[in-house]
PDB file of C-alpha atoms in Angstrom:
ATOM      1  CA  MET A   1     101.965 130.469 110.727  1.00 83.00           C
ATOM      2  CA  LYS A   2      98.845 130.665 108.453  1.00 88.00           C
ATOM      3  CA  LYS A   3      96.209 127.847 108.367  1.00 88.00           C
ATOM      4  CA  GLU A   4      96.684 127.506 104.571  1.00 85.00           C
ATOM      5  CA  ASP A   5     100.250 126.547 105.225  1.00 89.00           C
ATOM      6  CA  CYS A   6      99.143 123.813 107.709  1.00 91.00           C
ATOM      7  CA  PHE A   7      97.024 120.675 107.929  1.00 91.00           C
ATOM      8  CA  TYR A   8      94.422 119.713 110.478  1.00 91.00           C
ATOM      9  CA  LEU A   9      95.880 117.075 112.804  1.00 93.00           C
ATOM     10  CA  GLY A  10      93.078 116.756 115.299  1.00 93.00           C
ATOM     11  CA  LYS A  11      91.184 118.187 118.215  1.00 96.00           C
ATOM     12  CA  ILE A  12      91.942 118.590 121.941  1.00 97.00           C
ATOM     13  CA  VAL A  13      89.169 116.562 123.404  1.00 97.00           C
ATOM     14  CA  SER A  14      89.787 116.266 127.152  1.00 95.00           C
ATOM     15  CA  LYS A  15      92.117 116.594 130.077  1.00 92.00           C
ATOM     16  CA  TYR A  16      94.045 113.457 131.118  1.00 91.00           C
ATOM     17  CA  SER A  17      95.294 114.482 134.421  1.00 82.00           C
ATOM     18  CA  PHE A  18      95.227 117.337 136.989  1.00 82.00           C
ATOM     19  CA  LYS A  19      98.758 118.310 135.868  1.00 86.00           C
ATOM     20  CA  GLY A  20      97.549 119.834 132.615  1.00 89.00           C
ATOM     21  CA  GLU A  21      97.958 116.741 130.364  1.00 93.00           C
ATOM     22  CA  LEU A  22      95.605 116.665 127.475  1.00 96.00           C
ATOM     23  CA  LEU A  23      94.161 114.130 125.007  1.00 96.00           C
ATOM     24  CA  ILE A  24      94.116 115.013 121.192  1.00 96.00           C
ATOM     25  CA  LYS A  25      91.804 112.977 118.976  1.00 95.00           C
ATOM     26  CA  LEU A  26      93.954 112.590 115.885  1.00 92.00           C
ATOM     27  CA  ASP A  27      92.446 112.748 112.454  1.00 88.00           C
ATOM     28  CA  THR A  28      94.864 110.364 110.729  1.00 84.00           C
ATOM     29  CA  ASP A  29      95.267 106.722 109.639  1.00 79.00           C
ATOM     30  CA  GLU A  30      98.813 106.643 110.989  1.00 84.00           C
ATOM     31  CA  PRO A  31      98.768 108.090 114.549  1.00 88.00           C
ATOM     32  CA  GLY A  32     102.261 106.691 115.262  1.00 88.00           C
ATOM     33  CA  LEU A  33     103.745 109.244 112.880  1.00 88.00           C
ATOM     34  CA  TYR A  34     102.854 112.065 115.318  1.00 91.00           C
ATOM     35  CA  GLU A  35     103.882 110.576 118.595  1.00 90.00           C
ATOM     36  CA  ASN A  36     107.266 112.213 118.978  1.00 91.00           C
ATOM     37  CA  LEU A  37     106.623 115.868 117.878  1.00 94.00           C
ATOM     38  CA  ASP A  38     108.405 118.770 119.407  1.00 95.00           C
ATOM     39  CA  ALA A  39     105.633 121.325 118.913  1.00 96.00           C
ATOM     40  CA  MET A  40     102.264 121.854 117.250  1.00 97.00           C
ATOM     41  CA  PHE A  41      99.915 124.719 116.496  1.00 97.00           C
ATOM     42  CA  VAL A  42      96.756 125.212 118.523  1.00 97.00           C
ATOM     43  CA  ASP A  43      93.935 127.314 117.030  1.00 97.00           C
ATOM     44  CA  LEU A  44      93.079 129.905 119.729  1.00 95.00           C
ATOM     45  CA  ARG A  45      90.419 132.366 118.442  1.00 92.00           C
ATOM     46  CA  ASN A  46      91.444 131.846 114.801  1.00 92.00           C
ATOM     47  CA  ASN A  47      95.146 132.358 115.542  1.00 94.00           C
ATOM     48  CA  LEU A  48      97.569 129.494 115.275  1.00 96.00           C
ATOM     49  CA  VAL A  49      99.664 129.580 118.425  1.00 96.00           C
ATOM     50  CA  PRO A  50     102.750 127.341 118.790  1.00 97.00           C
ATOM     51  CA  PHE A  51     102.791 125.018 121.786  1.00 97.00           C
ATOM     52  CA  PHE A  52     106.029 123.106 122.648  1.00 97.00           C
ATOM     53  CA  ILE A  53     105.604 119.523 123.762  1.00 97.00           C
ATOM     54  CA  GLU A  54     107.332 118.226 126.887  1.00 96.00           C
ATOM     55  CA  ALA A  55     106.071 114.729 126.579  1.00 94.00           C
ATOM     56  CA  SER A  56     103.637 112.705 124.438  1.00 94.00           C
ATOM     57  CA  GLN A  57     102.501 109.173 123.874  1.00 93.00           C
ATOM     58  CA  LEU A  58      99.745 107.331 122.062  1.00 92.00           C
ATOM     59  CA  HIS A  59      96.708 106.614 124.160  1.00 88.00           C
ATOM     60  CA  LYS A  60      94.439 103.832 122.825  1.00 83.00           C
ATOM     61  CA  SER A  61      94.216 103.812 119.044  1.00 80.00           C
ATOM     62  CA  ASP A  62      93.682 107.456 117.886  1.00 84.00           C
ATOM     63  CA  LEU A  63      94.416 109.571 120.904  1.00 93.00           C
ATOM     64  CA  LEU A  64      97.600 111.404 121.609  1.00 95.00           C
ATOM     65  CA  ARG A  65      98.290 112.227 125.265  1.00 95.00           C
ATOM     66  CA  VAL A  66     100.327 115.406 125.491  1.00 96.00           C
ATOM     67  CA  ARG A  67     101.956 117.627 128.014  1.00 96.00           C
ATOM     68  CA  PHE A  68     102.675 121.037 126.716  1.00 96.00           C
ATOM     69  CA  GLU A  69     105.215 123.467 128.215  1.00 95.00           C
ATOM     70  CA  ASP A  70     103.670 126.026 130.470  1.00 93.00           C
ATOM     71  CA  VAL A  71     100.375 124.135 130.707  1.00 94.00           C
ATOM     72  CA  ASP A  72     100.675 122.543 134.082  1.00 89.00           C
ATOM     73  CA  ASN A  73      97.356 122.883 135.804  1.00 90.00           C
ATOM     74  CA  GLU A  74      93.651 122.222 135.141  1.00 90.00           C
ATOM     75  CA  PRO A  75      92.464 125.831 134.354  1.00 91.00           C
ATOM     76  CA  ASP A  76      95.286 126.128 131.708  1.00 93.00           C
ATOM     77  CA  ALA A  77      94.307 122.848 130.206  1.00 93.00           C
ATOM     78  CA  ASP A  78      90.602 123.629 130.352  1.00 94.00           C
ATOM     79  CA  ALA A  79      91.227 126.726 128.145  1.00 95.00           C
ATOM     80  CA  LEU A  80      92.518 124.444 125.318  1.00 96.00           C
ATOM     81  CA  ILE A  81      89.720 121.811 125.282  1.00 96.00           C
ATOM     82  CA  LYS A  82      87.855 121.740 121.946  1.00 97.00           C
ATOM     83  CA  CYS A  83      90.634 123.620 120.173  1.00 97.00           C
ATOM     84  CA  ASP A  84      91.826 122.255 116.818  1.00 96.00           C
ATOM     85  CA  VAL A  85      95.507 121.351 116.360  1.00 97.00           C
ATOM     86  CA  TYR A  86      97.603 121.843 113.249  1.00 96.00           C
ATOM     87  CA  LEU A  87     100.992 121.072 111.856  1.00 95.00           C
ATOM     88  CA  PRO A  88     102.924 122.641 108.916  1.00 95.00           C
ATOM     89  CA  LEU A  89     102.289 120.921 105.543  1.00 90.00           C
ATOM     90  CA  GLU A  90     105.852 119.674 105.386  1.00 89.00           C
ATOM     91  CA  PHE A  91     105.043 117.261 108.196  1.00 89.00           C
ATOM     92  CA  LEU A  92     102.619 115.332 105.881  1.00 86.00           C
ATOM     93  CA  PRO A  93     104.139 112.001 104.718  1.00 83.00           C
ATOM     94  CA  LYS A  94     104.799 111.970 101.013  1.00 82.00           C
ATOM     95  CA  LEU A  95     102.260 110.115  98.911  1.00 81.00           C
ATOM     96  CA  GLU A  96     103.265 108.141  95.879  1.00 79.00           C
ATOM     97  CA  GLY A  97     101.453 107.166  92.644  1.00 80.00           C
ATOM     98  CA  ASP A  98      97.842 108.115  92.392  1.00 83.00           C
ATOM     99  CA  LYS A  99      97.331 108.926  96.115  1.00 85.00           C
ATOM    100  CA  PHE A 100      97.207 112.641  96.878  1.00 86.00           C
ATOM    101  CA  TYR A 101      96.237 115.236  99.516  1.00 84.00           C
ATOM    102  CA  PHE A 102      93.375 117.505  98.599  1.00 85.00           C
ATOM    103  CA  HIS A 103      95.462 120.678  98.947  1.00 83.00           C
ATOM    104  CA  GLU A 104      98.173 119.149  96.741  1.00 86.00           C
ATOM    105  CA  VAL A 105      96.118 119.059  93.586  1.00 92.00           C
ATOM    106  CA  ILE A 106      94.733 122.698  93.768  1.00 92.00           C
ATOM    107  CA  GLY A 107      95.832 124.432  90.555  1.00 96.00           C
ATOM    108  CA  PHE A 108      96.330 121.174  88.674  1.00 97.00           C
ATOM    109  CA  LYS A 109      94.871 120.784  85.152  1.00 98.00           C
ATOM    110  CA  VAL A 110      92.363 118.143  84.501  1.00 98.00           C
ATOM    111  CA  GLU A 111      92.517 116.099  81.244  1.00 97.00           C
ATOM    112  CA  ASP A 112      89.756 113.734  80.417  1.00 96.00           C
ATOM    113  CA  ILE A 113      90.647 110.742  78.282  1.00 93.00           C
ATOM    114  CA  ASN A 114      87.520 111.256  75.977  1.00 90.00           C
ATOM    115  CA  PHE A 115      86.787 115.034  76.454  1.00 94.00           C
ATOM    116  CA  GLY A 116      90.333 116.442  76.455  1.00 94.00           C
ATOM    117  CA  THR A 117      91.239 119.479  78.653  1.00 96.00           C
ATOM    118  CA  VAL A 118      88.503 120.083  81.278  1.00 97.00           C
ATOM    119  CA  GLY A 119      90.012 122.955  83.172  1.00 97.00           C
ATOM    120  CA  THR A 120      91.825 123.811  86.402  1.00 98.00           C
ATOM    121  CA  ILE A 121      91.095 122.465  89.867  1.00 98.00           C
ATOM    122  CA  VAL A 122      90.244 125.432  92.039  1.00 96.00           C
ATOM    123  CA  SER A 123      88.964 123.544  95.122  1.00 93.00           C
ATOM    124  CA  ILE A 124      87.952 120.303  96.650  1.00 92.00           C
ATOM    125  CA  ASN A 125      84.399 120.042  97.932  1.00 91.00           C
ATOM    126  CA  ASP A 126      84.417 117.452 100.702  1.00 84.00           C
ATOM    127  CA  SER A 127      81.219 118.550 102.391  1.00 84.00           C
ATOM    128  CA  THR A 128      79.236 115.947 100.408  1.00 84.00           C
ATOM    129  CA  ALA A 129      79.142 112.196 100.766  1.00 87.00           C
ATOM    130  CA  GLN A 130      81.335 112.006  97.608  1.00 89.00           C
ATOM    131  CA  ALA A 131      84.258 114.468  97.482  1.00 91.00           C
ATOM    132  CA  LEU A 132      84.318 116.505  94.243  1.00 94.00           C
ATOM    133  CA  PHE A 133      86.935 118.275  92.139  1.00 96.00           C
ATOM    134  CA  GLU A 134      85.705 121.865  91.642  1.00 97.00           C
ATOM    135  CA  ILE A 135      87.107 122.711  88.172  1.00 97.00           C
ATOM    136  CA  ASP A 136      87.173 126.158  86.471  1.00 97.00           C
ATOM    137  CA  ARG A 137      86.751 126.047  82.699  1.00 96.00           C
ATOM    138  CA  ASP A 138      86.728 129.666  81.392  1.00 95.00           C
ATOM    139  CA  GLY A 139      84.461 130.833  84.271  1.00 96.00           C
ATOM    140  CA  ILE A 140      82.249 127.723  84.165  1.00 96.00           C
ATOM    141  CA  GLU A 141      82.272 125.478  87.213  1.00 97.00           C
ATOM    142  CA  ILE A 142      82.519 121.746  86.567  1.00 96.00           C
ATOM    143  CA  LEU A 143      82.185 119.164  89.301  1.00 96.00           C
ATOM    144  CA  ILE A 144      83.789 115.696  88.943  1.00 96.00           C
ATOM    145  CA  PRO A 145      83.424 113.137  91.639  1.00 94.00           C
ATOM    146  CA  MET A 146      86.766 112.133  93.211  1.00 93.00           C
ATOM    147  CA  ASN A 147      86.150 108.478  92.510  1.00 90.00           C
ATOM    148  CA  ASP A 148      89.032 106.057  92.190  1.00 89.00           C
ATOM    149  CA  GLU A 149      87.430 104.536  89.089  1.00 92.00           C
ATOM    150  CA  PHE A 150      87.502 108.033  87.385  1.00 94.00           C
ATOM    151  CA  ILE A 151      91.051 109.015  88.280  1.00 95.00           C
ATOM    152  CA  ASN A 152      93.584 107.404  85.967  1.00 94.00           C
ATOM    153  CA  LYS A 153      96.793 109.135  86.824  1.00 93.00           C
ATOM    154  CA  ILE A 154      98.265 111.949  88.901  1.00 93.00           C
ATOM    155  CA  ASP A 155     101.136 113.600  87.058  1.00 94.00           C
ATOM    156  CA  ARG A 156     102.823 115.730  89.734  1.00 91.00           C
ATOM    157  CA  PRO A 157     105.648 117.081  87.642  1.00 93.00           C
ATOM    158  CA  ASN A 158     103.231 118.404  85.039  1.00 95.00           C
ATOM    159  CA  LYS A 159     100.504 119.299  87.537  1.00 95.00           C
ATOM    160  CA  THR A 160      97.848 117.319  85.733  1.00 97.00           C
ATOM    161  CA  VAL A 161      95.182 114.876  86.865  1.00 97.00           C
ATOM    162  CA  PHE A 162      94.118 112.467  84.174  1.00 97.00           C
ATOM    163  CA  VAL A 163      90.497 111.184  84.481  1.00 97.00           C
ATOM    164  CA  GLU A 164      88.068 109.100  82.537  1.00 96.00           C
ATOM    165  CA  THR A 165      84.582 110.342  83.410  1.00 95.00           C
ATOM    166  CA  PRO A 166      81.326 108.716  82.267  1.00 93.00           C
ATOM    167  CA  GLU A 167      80.209 109.879  78.814  1.00 91.00           C
ATOM    168  CA  GLY A 168      78.249 113.095  78.988  1.00 91.00           C
ATOM    169  CA  LEU A 169      79.145 114.102  82.547  1.00 92.00           C
ATOM    170  CA  ILE A 170      81.295 117.115  81.524  1.00 93.00           C
ATOM    171  CA  ASP A 171      78.862 118.101  78.822  1.00 92.00           C
ATOM    172  CA  LEU A 172      76.173 118.607  81.474  1.00 92.00           C
ATOM    173  CA  TYR A 173      77.982 121.787  82.510  1.00 90.00           C
ATOM    174  CA  LEU A 174      78.610 123.271  79.097  1.00 86.00           C
TER     175      LEU A 174
END
């Protein structure tokens, strides 16, 4: 399984018991969706390795307590601490309306109500305080803040994001 076919679920943060149980800090608003998984991928030295789950339960609000098959002692559990955990993209709950996952809109066209066709989303920059659409317009990079006030509609069937940006924002790049 490749990382680009998966989404980040969380990080193994600590051991829970001397029998190899681990706590995973989940990076989700809905931890209950991931309480009864059969398996997950653990990133070991940049390789996603499947681990099968014998038992799991939510622990506090955003921690998942898991017991993996063949991890039944402290040294085996120690080797997994600080590792990232992933699931295949098909495990993501479907979003409706104008809600979307970042990976979902890569390749979508962007249409501005006033400007017209802006270009194609090539990436999402979420390393800043405000996430940005990175758009390619014939080799020119255009950045548009992913602000709910700017996004009018997500047209999934036609792979288009309709936006209404402040006047002059797009012209800054041209």
